[in-house]
């Protein structure tokens, strides 16, 4: 199939950037990123700079890839990262618009690559359980009810790709932050640091230029791991409790 | 190059405890005076960084990823082994040790493997305390499964995302230390060289992948947790960015490289679909518990699988290995699939695939049971291939997956360069010639949390290092070397893309140093690889500049290193005149076509020493002794 691509090109953070148009030839068996690989090969062999985009595992787990395709983060498939999207979705003559995540918290570095280190800083603020290596008790001394463990795992499945932020009209990082908090707050091991964790993570999130959550729900729809918006409600409850306690 | 394994004396179950007692400690107040560079934020690097920082050392952690959480460890699916014996099925530290030595086909160092089994239990304690949501039984205790043909259930898992959860645990511990100011984190920095001063590793040179800045970083010790080199094959189950550069640059500065020919080919991956293919996807090994592997008895059979009647199908693993059937070890399952395709019985458009069929299992257990067990894998398969494995048999083919070879390390995980350590998949490790499923994660975290932090203290306490001034001639020289290499790469304005070289190299290595190897093929590869390397340096094209993100430049440096490594891989495979584990030499097989070891001549680790860019590497040997697990021939008939 032949496609027309409109791709965001931006040489550096300070560059204004704009769309460039490319013709692409693709087979239905290719993945979306392989289609871009082929475009890049062609650009390189003509001595032109390839489109900068990031990806690593190409199987939906590392969270490295991410681009907005025709207005949708990670493209049209549900429960899918862009690296898992395949070209059989498209047909001959289609036009595709490809853009980076757009959010103040994620400054563009080049073309489709954005700086997501703000997520690291949110985790650093409290997204952990403190255990000095070697000081842990025997593993089965802390039984965890199966449903609890499963729910914690649902939240822990977040890959930190940032699609939730890209989808949110306010560019809020609430789904990401809540998912990490929920994972840890649901477990008995996470209780001692629960309040501090919630306060510090929210504080950092706000300081990192992410917008506020207005319960829009676009994040849940865009999440390739189907993290549920109920984790946000949980974080809000925890936040209130922590504030009361902090008095 | 001297290879002193430094294995402590005494009975095997007391070596580590005794060694820990005998090693020097660093006084708590003094720890902050020592600085350690850790390259890599995978399971090995992140766990080591976090633990060293907790202990009070000043740590700087480097990763080329945009976040430490994206290291390739994130992709591990199946699980992590430990000898907890929670299932009461007769597991023990000794059994895990025994299985690992035997699984490695008697080519690993016994004392290291024993230590690995010994600390495996502490790993699970640590990870549970960190909040890793391992699978649980209804009573709330930890669940286990059996994995990779083990006869006991010792694998802990978090759905199909065990690596992700373990890595997030280590990452979070690391970020906590970043917040405390104990770790300086350098994302998007690629290490391009080791700085060696007076024979000691004292720092690294990195390129900032965003600004292109080339900088030297100095420390008292350097730790490489930089992963494996499966991407020498171009197509593998490894993430796109995995590469050998860190280990290779260390090799060129004097670190011995051990057993490069030991690579693992995983039998159940989704086959290649076309020339544009960028990587291969692993389908969990657990699928072989219920799926049946077959091909048509007839070569060049173009019928759809459903049109091939039962008696015209060859369930070849069940036929050849009645005792283990579809569950034979990875290397056997892979080789037999290749044999079938070599005989023209391969399936799918490319004819490089075999069927993995769930029809019987669905009939026996019902589609809902199969969905509960493998639903996510089936979905992943369908997403990639567009075929529904509930109705059409899956097509699978072997793919490079893991590298047992790597930087040689002694019992303390130190390479042959004093002060330079290698942990995780980057070292030649504890898996001998073949790694068992769910043991790589175990080794990565064992090294990072429980071994390195002790052994490095002993080194630092004894080394009496003088600070290295930033303008030391070795620092300037190494910086200069890196700069001139980058300039050379950027000056390449030929007419072939970097990727086309990587592809061609991958095909060569796969054809001649892949699942089955023979002397004439390896010699052929040894002629062609240097030619390809020369062509690369004359005719590759690298567009763009050095002062900003330049992914072509990054790739070019990595491919250039693969072009060197793969030659040593083939050389290593050529001189190892035996078959063992993942290394199968066609000349050395039993009449039934099984691997034939030669214990008399090859019970050793082969270690390669760099002798210069234009001279062949020098071979060294570390003899191996088996006191506790006497070598036997593996048999799965
Ligand atoms: C698909 C798949 C499934 C697997 N499943 C399992 C399983 O179920 N159980 C199991 O035990 N094992 C499994 N493995 C193997 C296991 O995941 C790996 O061996 C292990 O995670 C390696 O960890 P590591 O820390 O050594 O390296 P990695 O996780 O590869 O980390 C390497 C780190 O080094 C950094 N790095 C590398 N080079 C440089 C450089 N030059 N400069 C700066 N930074 C650098 C990278 O950025 C990264 O942070 C699987 C592997 C694959 C491919
Ligand atoms: S590249 Fe890893 S999730 Fe897409």
PDB file of N, CA, C and O in Angstrom, chain B residues 483-510:
ATOM      1  N   UNK B 483      36.492  10.927  20.870  1.00  0.00           N
ATOM      2  CA  UNK B 483      36.151  12.004  19.932  1.00  0.00           C
ATOM      3  C   UNK B 483      36.555  11.654  18.509  1.00  0.00           C
ATOM      4  O   UNK B 483      35.798  11.857  17.568  1.00  0.00           O
ATOM      5  N   UNK B 484      37.747  11.086  18.382  1.00  0.00           N
ATOM      6  CA  UNK B 484      38.199  10.850  17.004  1.00  0.00           C
ATOM      7  C   UNK B 484      37.394   9.718  16.376  1.00  0.00           C
ATOM      8  O   UNK B 484      37.145   9.711  15.177  1.00  0.00           O
ATOM      9  N   UNK B 485      36.947   8.758  17.192  1.00  0.00           N
ATOM     10  CA  UNK B 485      36.127   7.691  16.624  1.00  0.00           C
ATOM     11  C   UNK B 485      34.780   8.257  16.158  1.00  0.00           C
ATOM     12  O   UNK B 485      34.280   7.915  15.093  1.00  0.00           O
ATOM     13  N   UNK B 486      34.205   9.140  16.958  1.00  0.00           N
ATOM     14  CA  UNK B 486      32.933   9.744  16.557  1.00  0.00           C
ATOM     15  C   UNK B 486      33.108  10.580  15.293  1.00  0.00           C
ATOM     16  O   UNK B 486      32.284  10.526  14.373  1.00  0.00           O
ATOM     17  N   UNK B 487      34.206  11.303  15.238  1.00  0.00           N
ATOM     18  CA  UNK B 487      34.460  12.094  14.024  1.00  0.00           C
ATOM     19  C   UNK B 487      34.583  11.188  12.806  1.00  0.00           C
ATOM     20  O   UNK B 487      34.092  11.508  11.725  1.00  0.00           O
ATOM     21  N   UNK B 488      35.254  10.060  13.018  1.00  0.00           N
ATOM     22  CA  UNK B 488      35.415   9.124  11.899  1.00  0.00           C
ATOM     23  C   UNK B 488      34.053   8.605  11.443  1.00  0.00           C
ATOM     24  O   UNK B 488      33.788   8.478  10.253  1.00  0.00           O
ATOM     25  N   UNK B 489      33.196   8.308  12.414  1.00  0.00           N
ATOM     26  CA  UNK B 489      31.868   7.809  12.050  1.00  0.00           C
ATOM     27  C   UNK B 489      31.067   8.877  11.319  1.00  0.00           C
ATOM     28  O   UNK B 489      30.409   8.614  10.305  1.00  0.00           O
ATOM     29  N   UNK B 490      31.131  10.106  11.846  1.00  0.00           N
ATOM     30  CA  UNK B 490      30.353  11.176  11.225  1.00  0.00           C
ATOM     31  C   UNK B 490      30.859  11.523   9.827  1.00  0.00           C
ATOM     32  O   UNK B 490      30.123  12.073   9.012  1.00  0.00           O
ATOM     33  N   UNK B 491      32.124  11.182   9.588  1.00  0.00           N
ATOM     34  CA  UNK B 491      32.684  11.489   8.272  1.00  0.00           C
ATOM     35  C   UNK B 491      32.278  10.452   7.227  1.00  0.00           C
ATOM     36  O   UNK B 491      32.552  10.620   6.041  1.00  0.00           O
ATOM     37  N   UNK B 492      31.640   9.368   7.658  1.00  0.00           N
ATOM     38  CA  UNK B 492      31.262   8.323   6.699  1.00  0.00           C
ATOM     39  C   UNK B 492      30.142   8.827   5.797  1.00  0.00           C
ATOM     40  O   UNK B 492      29.044   9.111   6.254  1.00  0.00           O
ATOM     41  N   UNK B 493      30.456   8.927   4.530  1.00  0.00           N
ATOM     42  CA  UNK B 493      29.443   9.439   3.594  1.00  0.00           C
ATOM     43  C   UNK B 493      29.405   8.543   2.363  1.00  0.00           C
ATOM     44  O   UNK B 493      29.491   8.995   1.237  1.00  0.00           O
ATOM     45  N   UNK B 494      29.320   7.247   2.610  1.00  0.00           N
ATOM     46  CA  UNK B 494      29.286   6.289   1.515  1.00  0.00           C
ATOM     47  C   UNK B 494      27.878   6.082   1.003  1.00  0.00           C
ATOM     48  O   UNK B 494      27.020   6.950   1.165  1.00  0.00           O
ATOM     49  N   UNK B 495      27.609   4.906   0.385  1.00  0.00           N
ATOM     50  CA  UNK B 495      26.241   4.746  -0.085  1.00  0.00           C
ATOM     51  C   UNK B 495      25.469   3.577   0.506  1.00  0.00           C
ATOM     52  O   UNK B 495      24.483   3.137  -0.056  1.00  0.00           O
ATOM     53  N   UNK B 496      25.907   3.085   1.651  1.00  0.00           N
ATOM     54  CA  UNK B 496      25.074   2.050   2.292  1.00  0.00           C
ATOM     55  C   UNK B 496      24.671   2.492   3.685  1.00  0.00           C
ATOM     56  O   UNK B 496      25.481   3.034   4.436  1.00  0.00           O
ATOM     57  N   UNK B 497      23.434   2.220   4.061  1.00  0.00           N
ATOM     58  CA  UNK B 497      23.003   2.622   5.392  1.00  0.00           C
ATOM     59  C   UNK B 497      23.626   1.707   6.441  1.00  0.00           C
ATOM     60  O   UNK B 497      23.966   0.552   6.168  1.00  0.00           O
ATOM     61  N   UNK B 498      23.745   2.273   7.642  1.00  0.00           N
ATOM     62  CA  UNK B 498      24.294   1.512   8.764  1.00  0.00           C
ATOM     63  C   UNK B 498      23.466   0.253   8.986  1.00  0.00           C
ATOM     64  O   UNK B 498      23.983  -0.839   9.230  1.00  0.00           O
ATOM     65  N   UNK B 499      22.167   0.421   8.882  1.00  0.00           N
ATOM     66  CA  UNK B 499      21.280  -0.701   9.132  1.00  0.00           C
ATOM     67  C   UNK B 499      21.511  -1.852   8.157  1.00  0.00           C
ATOM     68  O   UNK B 499      21.421  -3.022   8.525  1.00  0.00           O
ATOM     69  N   UNK B 500      21.838  -1.516   6.925  1.00  0.00           N
ATOM     70  CA  UNK B 500      22.047  -2.584   5.947  1.00  0.00           C
ATOM     71  C   UNK B 500      23.279  -3.413   6.318  1.00  0.00           C
ATOM     72  O   UNK B 500      23.331  -4.609   6.072  1.00  0.00           O
ATOM     73  N   UNK B 501      24.267  -2.774   6.945  1.00  0.00           N
ATOM     74  CA  UNK B 501      25.434  -3.535   7.407  1.00  0.00           C
ATOM     75  C   UNK B 501      25.055  -4.446   8.570  1.00  0.00           C
ATOM     76  O   UNK B 501      25.481  -5.596   8.646  1.00  0.00           O
ATOM     77  N   UNK B 502      24.263  -3.891   9.467  1.00  0.00           N
ATOM     78  CA  UNK B 502      23.861  -4.700  10.628  1.00  0.00           C
ATOM     79  C   UNK B 502      23.075  -5.931  10.166  1.00  0.00           C
ATOM     80  O   UNK B 502      23.298  -7.036  10.617  1.00  0.00           O
ATOM     81  N   UNK B 503      22.181  -5.705   9.217  1.00  0.00           N
ATOM     82  CA  UNK B 503      21.376  -6.807   8.682  1.00  0.00           C
ATOM     83  C   UNK B 503      22.260  -7.885   8.060  1.00  0.00           C
ATOM     84  O   UNK B 503      22.088  -9.073   8.293  1.00  0.00           O
ATOM     85  N   UNK B 504      23.208  -7.426   7.245  1.00  0.00           N
ATOM     86  CA  UNK B 504      24.065  -8.396   6.564  1.00  0.00           C
ATOM     87  C   UNK B 504      24.923  -9.166   7.566  1.00  0.00           C
ATOM     88  O   UNK B 504      25.090 -10.385   7.466  1.00  0.00           O
ATOM     89  N   UNK B 505      25.428  -8.440   8.539  1.00  0.00           N
ATOM     90  CA  UNK B 505      26.224  -9.107   9.572  1.00  0.00           C
ATOM     91  C   UNK B 505      25.370 -10.144  10.303  1.00  0.00           C
ATOM     92  O   UNK B 505      25.783 -11.282  10.519  1.00  0.00           O
ATOM     93  N   UNK B 506      24.155  -9.713  10.672  1.00  0.00           N
ATOM     94  CA  UNK B 506      23.265 -10.608  11.406  1.00  0.00           C
ATOM     95  C   UNK B 506      23.009 -11.893  10.647  1.00  0.00           C
ATOM     96  O   UNK B 506      23.025 -12.984  11.214  1.00  0.00           O
ATOM     97  N   UNK B 507      22.797 -11.763   9.362  1.00  0.00           N
ATOM     98  CA  UNK B 507      22.523 -12.954   8.558  1.00  0.00           C
ATOM     99  C   UNK B 507      23.742 -13.886   8.537  1.00  0.00           C
ATOM    100  O   UNK B 507      23.614 -15.096   8.668  1.00  0.00           O
ATOM    101  N   UNK B 508      24.911 -13.289   8.416  1.00  0.00           N
ATOM    102  CA  UNK B 508      26.147 -14.086   8.433  1.00  0.00           C
ATOM    103  C   UNK B 508      26.304 -14.854   9.742  1.00  0.00           C
ATOM    104  O   UNK B 508      26.574 -16.056   9.751  1.00  0.00           O
ATOM    105  N   UNK B 509      26.133 -14.125  10.840  1.00  0.00           N
ATOM    106  CA  UNK B 509      26.336 -14.753  12.143  1.00  0.00           C
ATOM    107  C   UNK B 509      25.271 -15.820  12.380  1.00  0.00           C
ATOM    108  O   UNK B 509      25.542 -16.892  12.905  1.00  0.00           O
ATOM    109  N   UNK B 510      24.057 -15.532  11.940  1.00  0.00           N
ATOM    110  CA  UNK B 510      22.974 -16.496  12.112  1.00  0.00           C
ATOM    111  C   UNK B 510      23.242 -17.751  11.282  1.00  0.00           C
ATOM    112  O   UNK B 510      23.108 -18.880  11.760  1.00  0.00           O
TER     113      UNK B 510
END
